[in-house]
PDB file of C-alpha atoms in Angstrom:
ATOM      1  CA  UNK A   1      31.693 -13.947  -4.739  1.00 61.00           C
ATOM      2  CA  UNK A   2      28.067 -12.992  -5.106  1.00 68.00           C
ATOM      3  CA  UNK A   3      27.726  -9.240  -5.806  1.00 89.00           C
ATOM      4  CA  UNK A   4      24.397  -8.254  -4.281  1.00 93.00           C
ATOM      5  CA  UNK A   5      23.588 -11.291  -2.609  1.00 94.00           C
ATOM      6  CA  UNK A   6      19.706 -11.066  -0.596  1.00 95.00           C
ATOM      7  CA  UNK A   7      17.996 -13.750   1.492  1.00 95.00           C
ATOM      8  CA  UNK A   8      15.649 -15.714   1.560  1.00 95.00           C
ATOM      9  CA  UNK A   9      15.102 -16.777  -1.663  1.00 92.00           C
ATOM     10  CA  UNK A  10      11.664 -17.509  -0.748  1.00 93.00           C
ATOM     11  CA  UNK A  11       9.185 -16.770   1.969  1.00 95.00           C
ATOM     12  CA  UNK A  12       6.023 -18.007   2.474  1.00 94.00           C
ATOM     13  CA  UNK A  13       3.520 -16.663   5.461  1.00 95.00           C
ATOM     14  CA  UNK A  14       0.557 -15.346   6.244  1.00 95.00           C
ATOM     15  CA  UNK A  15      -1.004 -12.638   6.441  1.00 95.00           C
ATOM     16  CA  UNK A  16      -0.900 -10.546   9.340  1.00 96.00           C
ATOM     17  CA  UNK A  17       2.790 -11.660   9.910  1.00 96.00           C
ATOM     18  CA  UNK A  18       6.166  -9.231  10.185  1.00 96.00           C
ATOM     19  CA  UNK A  19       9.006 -10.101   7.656  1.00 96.00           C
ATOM     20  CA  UNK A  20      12.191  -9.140   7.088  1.00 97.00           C
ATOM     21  CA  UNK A  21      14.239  -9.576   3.798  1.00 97.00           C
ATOM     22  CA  UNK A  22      18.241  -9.245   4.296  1.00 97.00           C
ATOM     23  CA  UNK A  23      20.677  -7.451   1.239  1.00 96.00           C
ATOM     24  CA  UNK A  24      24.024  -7.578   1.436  1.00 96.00           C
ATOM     25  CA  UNK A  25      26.305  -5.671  -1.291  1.00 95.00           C
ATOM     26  CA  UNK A  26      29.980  -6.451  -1.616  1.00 94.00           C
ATOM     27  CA  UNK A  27      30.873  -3.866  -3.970  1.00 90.00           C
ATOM     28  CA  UNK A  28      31.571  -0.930  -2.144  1.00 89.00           C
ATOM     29  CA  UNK A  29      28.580   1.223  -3.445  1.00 88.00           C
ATOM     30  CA  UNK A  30      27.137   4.117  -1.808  1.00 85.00           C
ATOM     31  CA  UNK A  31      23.330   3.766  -2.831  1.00 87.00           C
ATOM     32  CA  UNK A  32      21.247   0.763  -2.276  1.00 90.00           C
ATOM     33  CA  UNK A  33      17.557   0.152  -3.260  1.00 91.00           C
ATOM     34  CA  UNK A  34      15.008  -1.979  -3.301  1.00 93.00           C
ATOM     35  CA  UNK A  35      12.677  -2.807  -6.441  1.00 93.00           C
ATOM     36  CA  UNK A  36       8.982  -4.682  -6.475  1.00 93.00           C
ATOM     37  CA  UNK A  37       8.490  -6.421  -9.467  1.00 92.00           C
ATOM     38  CA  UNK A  38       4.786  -7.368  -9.897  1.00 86.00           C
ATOM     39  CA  UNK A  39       3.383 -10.689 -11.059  1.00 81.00           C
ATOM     40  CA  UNK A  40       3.417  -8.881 -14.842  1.00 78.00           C
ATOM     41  CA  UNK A  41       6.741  -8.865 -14.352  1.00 79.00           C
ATOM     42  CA  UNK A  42       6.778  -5.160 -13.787  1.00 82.00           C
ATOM     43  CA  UNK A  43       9.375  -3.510 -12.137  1.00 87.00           C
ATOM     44  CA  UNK A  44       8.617  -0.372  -9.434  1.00 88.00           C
ATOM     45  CA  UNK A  45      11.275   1.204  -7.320  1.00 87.00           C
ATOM     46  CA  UNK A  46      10.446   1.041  -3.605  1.00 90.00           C
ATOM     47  CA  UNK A  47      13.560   2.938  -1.961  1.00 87.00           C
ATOM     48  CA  UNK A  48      16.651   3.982  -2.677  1.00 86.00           C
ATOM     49  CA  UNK A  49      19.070   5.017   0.346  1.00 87.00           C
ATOM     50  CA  UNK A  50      22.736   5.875   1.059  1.00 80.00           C
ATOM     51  CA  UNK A  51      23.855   7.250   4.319  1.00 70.00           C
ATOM     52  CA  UNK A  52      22.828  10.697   3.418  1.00 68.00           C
ATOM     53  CA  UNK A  53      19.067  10.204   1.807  1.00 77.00           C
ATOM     54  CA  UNK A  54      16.380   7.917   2.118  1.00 81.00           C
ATOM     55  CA  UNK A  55      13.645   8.279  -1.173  1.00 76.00           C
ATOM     56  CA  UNK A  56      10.879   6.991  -0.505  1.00 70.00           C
ATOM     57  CA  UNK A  57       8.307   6.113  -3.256  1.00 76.00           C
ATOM     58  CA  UNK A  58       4.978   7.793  -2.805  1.00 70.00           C
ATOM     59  CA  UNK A  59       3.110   4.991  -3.559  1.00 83.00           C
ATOM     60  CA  UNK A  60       4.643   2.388  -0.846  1.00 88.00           C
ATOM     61  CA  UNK A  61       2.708   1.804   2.580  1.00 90.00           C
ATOM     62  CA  UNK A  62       4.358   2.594   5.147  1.00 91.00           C
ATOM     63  CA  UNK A  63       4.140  -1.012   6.583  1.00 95.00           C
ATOM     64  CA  UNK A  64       7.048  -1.443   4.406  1.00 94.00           C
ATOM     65  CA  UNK A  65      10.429   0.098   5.610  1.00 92.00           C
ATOM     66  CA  UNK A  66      14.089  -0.375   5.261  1.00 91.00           C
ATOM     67  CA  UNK A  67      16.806  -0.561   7.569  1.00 89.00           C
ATOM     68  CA  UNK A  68      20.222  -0.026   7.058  1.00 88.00           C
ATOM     69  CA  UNK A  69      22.780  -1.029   9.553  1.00 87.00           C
ATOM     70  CA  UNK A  70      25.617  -0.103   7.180  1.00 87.00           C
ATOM     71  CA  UNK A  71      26.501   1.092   3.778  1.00 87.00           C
ATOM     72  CA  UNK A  72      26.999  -2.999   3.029  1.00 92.00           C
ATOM     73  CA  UNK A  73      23.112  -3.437   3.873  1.00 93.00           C
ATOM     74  CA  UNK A  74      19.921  -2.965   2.918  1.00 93.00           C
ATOM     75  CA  UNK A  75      17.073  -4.652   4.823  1.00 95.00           C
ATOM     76  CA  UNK A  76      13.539  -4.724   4.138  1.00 96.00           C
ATOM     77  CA  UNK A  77      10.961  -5.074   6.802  1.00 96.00           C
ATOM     78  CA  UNK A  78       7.538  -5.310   6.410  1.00 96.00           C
ATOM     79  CA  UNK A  79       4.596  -5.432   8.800  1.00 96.00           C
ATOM     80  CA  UNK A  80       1.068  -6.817   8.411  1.00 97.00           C
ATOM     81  CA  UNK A  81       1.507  -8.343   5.920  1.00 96.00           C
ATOM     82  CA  UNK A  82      -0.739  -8.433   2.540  1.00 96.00           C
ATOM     83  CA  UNK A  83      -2.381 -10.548  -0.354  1.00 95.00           C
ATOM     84  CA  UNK A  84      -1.223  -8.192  -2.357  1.00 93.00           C
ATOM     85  CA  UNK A  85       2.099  -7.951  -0.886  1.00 95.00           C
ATOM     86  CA  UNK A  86       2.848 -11.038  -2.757  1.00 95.00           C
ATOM     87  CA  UNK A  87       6.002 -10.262  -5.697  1.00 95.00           C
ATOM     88  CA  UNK A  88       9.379 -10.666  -5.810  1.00 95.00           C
ATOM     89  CA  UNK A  89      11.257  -8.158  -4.209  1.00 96.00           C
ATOM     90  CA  UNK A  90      14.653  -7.266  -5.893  1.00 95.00           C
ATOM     91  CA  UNK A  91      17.352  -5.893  -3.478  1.00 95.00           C
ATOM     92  CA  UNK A  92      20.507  -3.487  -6.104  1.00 92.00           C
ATOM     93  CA  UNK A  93      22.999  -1.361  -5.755  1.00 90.00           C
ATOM     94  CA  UNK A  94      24.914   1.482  -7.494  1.00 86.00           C
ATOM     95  CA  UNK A  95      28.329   3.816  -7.188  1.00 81.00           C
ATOM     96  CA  UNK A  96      26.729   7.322  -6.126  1.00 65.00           C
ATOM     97  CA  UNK A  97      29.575   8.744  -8.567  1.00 52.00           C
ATOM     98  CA  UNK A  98      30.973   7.855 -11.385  1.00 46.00           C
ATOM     99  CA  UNK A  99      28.886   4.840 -11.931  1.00 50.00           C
ATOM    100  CA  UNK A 100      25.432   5.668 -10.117  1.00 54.00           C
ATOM    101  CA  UNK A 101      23.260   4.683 -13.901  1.00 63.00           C
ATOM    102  CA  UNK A 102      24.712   0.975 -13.723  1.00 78.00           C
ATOM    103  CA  UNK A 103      22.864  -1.161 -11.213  1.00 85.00           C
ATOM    104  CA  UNK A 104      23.730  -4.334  -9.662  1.00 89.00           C
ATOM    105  CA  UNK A 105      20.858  -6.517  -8.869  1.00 92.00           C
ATOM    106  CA  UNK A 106      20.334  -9.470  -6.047  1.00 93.00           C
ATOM    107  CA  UNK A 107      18.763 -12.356  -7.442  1.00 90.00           C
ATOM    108  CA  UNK A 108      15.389 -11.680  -5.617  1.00 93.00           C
ATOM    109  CA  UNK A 109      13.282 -12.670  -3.233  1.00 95.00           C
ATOM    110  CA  UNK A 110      10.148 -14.524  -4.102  1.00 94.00           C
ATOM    111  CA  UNK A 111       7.382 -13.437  -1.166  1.00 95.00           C
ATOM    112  CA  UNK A 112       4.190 -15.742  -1.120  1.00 95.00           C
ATOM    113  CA  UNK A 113       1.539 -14.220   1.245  1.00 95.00           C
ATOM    114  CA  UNK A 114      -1.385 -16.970   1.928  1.00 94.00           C
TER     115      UNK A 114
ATOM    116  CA  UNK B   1       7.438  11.868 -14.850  1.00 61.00           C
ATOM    117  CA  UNK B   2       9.374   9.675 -17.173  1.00 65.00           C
ATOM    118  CA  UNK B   3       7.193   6.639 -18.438  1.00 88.00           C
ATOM    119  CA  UNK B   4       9.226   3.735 -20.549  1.00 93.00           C
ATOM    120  CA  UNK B   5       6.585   1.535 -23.094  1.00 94.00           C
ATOM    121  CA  UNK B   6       7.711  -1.846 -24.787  1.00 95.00           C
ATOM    122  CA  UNK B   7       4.473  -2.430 -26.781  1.00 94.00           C
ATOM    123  CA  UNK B   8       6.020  -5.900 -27.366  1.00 95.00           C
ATOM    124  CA  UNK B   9       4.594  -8.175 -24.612  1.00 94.00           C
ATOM    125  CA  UNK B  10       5.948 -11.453 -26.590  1.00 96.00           C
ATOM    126  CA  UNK B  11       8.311 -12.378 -29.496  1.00 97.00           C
ATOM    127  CA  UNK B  12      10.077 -15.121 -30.776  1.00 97.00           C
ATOM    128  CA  UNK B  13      12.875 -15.564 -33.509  1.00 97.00           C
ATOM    129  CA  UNK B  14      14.589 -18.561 -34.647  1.00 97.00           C
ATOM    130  CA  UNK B  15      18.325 -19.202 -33.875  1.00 97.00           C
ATOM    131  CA  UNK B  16      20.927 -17.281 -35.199  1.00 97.00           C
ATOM    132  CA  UNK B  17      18.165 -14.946 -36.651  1.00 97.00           C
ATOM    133  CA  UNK B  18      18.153 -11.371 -35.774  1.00 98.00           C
ATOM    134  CA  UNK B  19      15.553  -9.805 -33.420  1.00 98.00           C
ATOM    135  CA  UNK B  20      14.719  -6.109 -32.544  1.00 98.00           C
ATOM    136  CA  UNK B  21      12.883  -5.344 -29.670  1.00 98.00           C
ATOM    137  CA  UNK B  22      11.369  -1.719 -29.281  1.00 98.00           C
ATOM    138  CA  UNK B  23      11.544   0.531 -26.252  1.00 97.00           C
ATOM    139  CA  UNK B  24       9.750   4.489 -26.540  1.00 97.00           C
ATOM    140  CA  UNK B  25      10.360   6.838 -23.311  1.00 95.00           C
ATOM    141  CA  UNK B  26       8.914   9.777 -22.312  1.00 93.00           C
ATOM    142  CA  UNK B  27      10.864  12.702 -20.668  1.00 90.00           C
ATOM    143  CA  UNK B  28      11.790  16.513 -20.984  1.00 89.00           C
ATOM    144  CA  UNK B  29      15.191  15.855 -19.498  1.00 85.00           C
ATOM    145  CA  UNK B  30      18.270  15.882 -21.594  1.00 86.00           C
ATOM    146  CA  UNK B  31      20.661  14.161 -19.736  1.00 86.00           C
ATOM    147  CA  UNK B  32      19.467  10.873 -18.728  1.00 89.00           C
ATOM    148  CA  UNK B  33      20.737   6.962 -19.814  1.00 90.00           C
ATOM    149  CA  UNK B  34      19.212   4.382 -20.727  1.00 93.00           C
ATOM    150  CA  UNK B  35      18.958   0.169 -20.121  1.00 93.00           C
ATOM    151  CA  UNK B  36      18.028  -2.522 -21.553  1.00 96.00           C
ATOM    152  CA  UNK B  37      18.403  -5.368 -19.034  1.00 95.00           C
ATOM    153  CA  UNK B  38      17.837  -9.483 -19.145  1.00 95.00           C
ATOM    154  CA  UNK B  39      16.145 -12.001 -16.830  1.00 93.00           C
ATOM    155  CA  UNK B  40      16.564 -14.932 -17.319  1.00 91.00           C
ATOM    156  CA  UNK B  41      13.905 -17.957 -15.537  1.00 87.00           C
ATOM    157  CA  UNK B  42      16.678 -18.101 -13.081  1.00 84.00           C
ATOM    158  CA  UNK B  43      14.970 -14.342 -11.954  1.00 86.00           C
ATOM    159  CA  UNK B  44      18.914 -12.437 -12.007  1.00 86.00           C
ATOM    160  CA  UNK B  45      18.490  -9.208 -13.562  1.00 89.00           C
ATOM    161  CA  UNK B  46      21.387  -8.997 -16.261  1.00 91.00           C
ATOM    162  CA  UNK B  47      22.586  -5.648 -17.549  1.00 91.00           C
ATOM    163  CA  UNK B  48      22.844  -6.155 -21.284  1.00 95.00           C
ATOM    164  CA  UNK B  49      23.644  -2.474 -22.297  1.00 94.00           C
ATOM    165  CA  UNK B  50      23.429   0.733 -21.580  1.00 91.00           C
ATOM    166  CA  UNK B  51      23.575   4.238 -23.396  1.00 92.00           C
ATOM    167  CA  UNK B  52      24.117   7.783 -22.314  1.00 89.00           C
ATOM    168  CA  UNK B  53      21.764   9.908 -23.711  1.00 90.00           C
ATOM    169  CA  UNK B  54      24.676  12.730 -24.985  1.00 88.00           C
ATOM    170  CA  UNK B  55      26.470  10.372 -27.250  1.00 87.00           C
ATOM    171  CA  UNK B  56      25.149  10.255 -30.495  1.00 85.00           C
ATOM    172  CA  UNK B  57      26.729   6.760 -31.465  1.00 91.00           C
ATOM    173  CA  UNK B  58      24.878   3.450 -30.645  1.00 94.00           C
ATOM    174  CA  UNK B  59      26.189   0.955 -28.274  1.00 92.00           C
ATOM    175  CA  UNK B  60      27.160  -2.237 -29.157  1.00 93.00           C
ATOM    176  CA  UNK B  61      28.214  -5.268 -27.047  1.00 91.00           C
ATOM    177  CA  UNK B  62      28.934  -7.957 -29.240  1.00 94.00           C
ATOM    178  CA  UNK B  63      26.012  -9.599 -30.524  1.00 97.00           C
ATOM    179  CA  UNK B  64      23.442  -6.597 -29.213  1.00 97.00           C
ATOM    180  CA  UNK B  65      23.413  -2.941 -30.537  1.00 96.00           C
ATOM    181  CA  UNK B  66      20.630  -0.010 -29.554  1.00 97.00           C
ATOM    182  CA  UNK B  67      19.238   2.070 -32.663  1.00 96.00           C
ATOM    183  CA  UNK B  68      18.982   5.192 -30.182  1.00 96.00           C
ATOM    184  CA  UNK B  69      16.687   7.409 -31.588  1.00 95.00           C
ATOM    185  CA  UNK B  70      16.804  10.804 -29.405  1.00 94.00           C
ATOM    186  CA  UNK B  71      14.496  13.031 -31.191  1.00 93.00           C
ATOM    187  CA  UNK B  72      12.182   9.947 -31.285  1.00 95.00           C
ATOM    188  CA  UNK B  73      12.980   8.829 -27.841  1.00 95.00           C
ATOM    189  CA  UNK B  74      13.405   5.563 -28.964  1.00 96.00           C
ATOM    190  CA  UNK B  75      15.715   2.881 -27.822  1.00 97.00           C
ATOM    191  CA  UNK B  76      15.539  -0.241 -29.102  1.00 97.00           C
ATOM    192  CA  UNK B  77      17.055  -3.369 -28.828  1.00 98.00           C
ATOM    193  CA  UNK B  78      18.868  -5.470 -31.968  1.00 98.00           C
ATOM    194  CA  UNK B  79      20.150  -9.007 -31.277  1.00 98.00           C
ATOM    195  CA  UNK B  80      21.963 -10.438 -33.395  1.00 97.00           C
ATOM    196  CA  UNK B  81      22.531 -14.370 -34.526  1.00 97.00           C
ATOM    197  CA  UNK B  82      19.892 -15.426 -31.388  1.00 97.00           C
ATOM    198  CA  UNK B  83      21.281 -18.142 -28.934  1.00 97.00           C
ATOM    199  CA  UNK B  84      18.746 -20.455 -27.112  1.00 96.00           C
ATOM    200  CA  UNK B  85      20.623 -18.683 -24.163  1.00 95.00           C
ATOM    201  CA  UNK B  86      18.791 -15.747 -25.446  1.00 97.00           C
ATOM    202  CA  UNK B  87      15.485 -16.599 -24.051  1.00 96.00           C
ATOM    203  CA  UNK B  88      14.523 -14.255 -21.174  1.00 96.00           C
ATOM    204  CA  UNK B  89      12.210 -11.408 -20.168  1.00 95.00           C
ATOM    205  CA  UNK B  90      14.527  -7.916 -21.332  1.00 97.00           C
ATOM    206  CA  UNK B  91      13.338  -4.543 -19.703  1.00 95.00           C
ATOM    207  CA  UNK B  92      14.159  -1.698 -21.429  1.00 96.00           C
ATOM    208  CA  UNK B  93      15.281   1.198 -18.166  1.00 93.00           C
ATOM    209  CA  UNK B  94      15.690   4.909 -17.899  1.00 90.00           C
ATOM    210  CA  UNK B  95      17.315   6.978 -15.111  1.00 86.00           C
ATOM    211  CA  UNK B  96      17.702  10.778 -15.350  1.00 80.00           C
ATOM    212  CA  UNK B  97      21.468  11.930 -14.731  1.00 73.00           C
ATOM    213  CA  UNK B  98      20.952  13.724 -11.272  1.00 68.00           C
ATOM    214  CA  UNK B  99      18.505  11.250  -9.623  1.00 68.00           C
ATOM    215  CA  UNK B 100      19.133   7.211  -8.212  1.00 66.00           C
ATOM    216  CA  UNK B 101      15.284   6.619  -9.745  1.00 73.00           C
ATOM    217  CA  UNK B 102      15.550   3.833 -12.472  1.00 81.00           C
ATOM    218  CA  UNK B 103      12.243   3.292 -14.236  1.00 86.00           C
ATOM    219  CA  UNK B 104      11.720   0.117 -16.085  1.00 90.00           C
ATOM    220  CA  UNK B 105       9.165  -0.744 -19.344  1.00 93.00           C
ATOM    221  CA  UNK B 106       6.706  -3.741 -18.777  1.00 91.00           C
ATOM    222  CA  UNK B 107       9.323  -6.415 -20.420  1.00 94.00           C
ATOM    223  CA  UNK B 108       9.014  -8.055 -23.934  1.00 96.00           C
ATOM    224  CA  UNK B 109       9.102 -12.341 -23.092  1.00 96.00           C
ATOM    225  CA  UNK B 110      12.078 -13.331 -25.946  1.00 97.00           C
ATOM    226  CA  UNK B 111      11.954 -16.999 -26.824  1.00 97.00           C
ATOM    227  CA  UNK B 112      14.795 -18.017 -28.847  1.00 97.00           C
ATOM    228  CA  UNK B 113      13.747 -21.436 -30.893  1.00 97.00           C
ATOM    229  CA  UNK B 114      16.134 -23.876 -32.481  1.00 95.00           C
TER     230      UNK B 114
END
């Protein structure tokens, strides 16, 4: 059974379009987040959530936003989408005690924007 | 804010040779952890080993041990007798104690040659 399991794989569109990116978690954790990792292969936190806070990072547009139906998820929409929007997105997941430094990541999402 | 540098973009070793990749961090916290973590081409982000910043004594996990250098805030990574299966991008990670914010180092490309 996959941990942190997130779909699609890939996506490719165009700009201007809406996406969504799905995360799933079958672990039980309380905090779920999602992580941009840049074509230098560096990695920037987007969000992190559980069912009592929602961090935002400062530095994401607001086109992007997640959406969580239930502890077990952890979507990602974005709208209007970007040239620069193009990454892979990494979906992971933590226990908010007892455990909340060791994250569990999805295998990630690779977004092409043409 | 905490920053994490790996001034090591690329390395290499030979297999079974040993390999130490460097990690520095910047913080005024004192109770924090810190990663090192592995992706592979297939993109999954691998925890390799972690390290709570109260306990004096390195960890080890079989073939990899941190030299955890408080004072110095630095954290690096030893691998010992290098497998091809090695070969990855690691990311050297800090996260403060009290917060779900995981901050990750630029990577250091390890090739493992036979």
């Amino acid at each position: 059974d996959t941990a942190v399991s997130q779909t699609p794989k890939y996506l490719v569109t165009q700009m201007g379009n809406d996406k969504s990116i799905k995360c799933e978690q079958n672990l039980g954790h309380d905090t779920m987040y999602w992580y941009k990792q840049d074509s230098k292969k560096f990695l920037k936190i987007m969000f992190s959530y559980n069912n009592k806070e929602l961090i935002i990072n400062e530095t994401v547009p607001n086109r992007f936003s997640p959406k969580s139906p239930d502890k077990a998820h952890l979507n990602l929409h974005i709208n209007s989408l970007e040239l620069g929007d193009s990454a892979v997105y990494f979906c992971a997941s933590s226990q908010d005690s007892g455990g909340r430094e060791k994250l569990f990541f999805g295998s990630g999402t690779q977004l092409s924007v043409l | 804010a905490q920053t994490v540098t790996q001034s090591q973009p690329e390395m290499s070793v030979q297999e079974a040779e040993t390999v130490t990749l460097s990690c520095t961090y910047d913080t005024s916290e004192n109770n924090y952890y810190l990663f090192w973590y592995k992706q592979p081409p297939s993109r999954q982000m691998i925890l390799v080993i972690r390290q709570e910043a109260y306990k004096q004594q390195n960890a080890t996990e079989n073939r990899f041990s941190v030299n955890f250098q408080k004072a110095a805030k630095s954290f690096s990574l030893k691998i010992s007798d290098s497998q091809l299966g090695d070969t990855a991008m690691y990311f050297c990670a800090f996260m403060r104690g009290n917060n779900n914010d995981m901050r990750f180092g630029a990577g250091t490309r390890l090739t493992v040659k036979p």
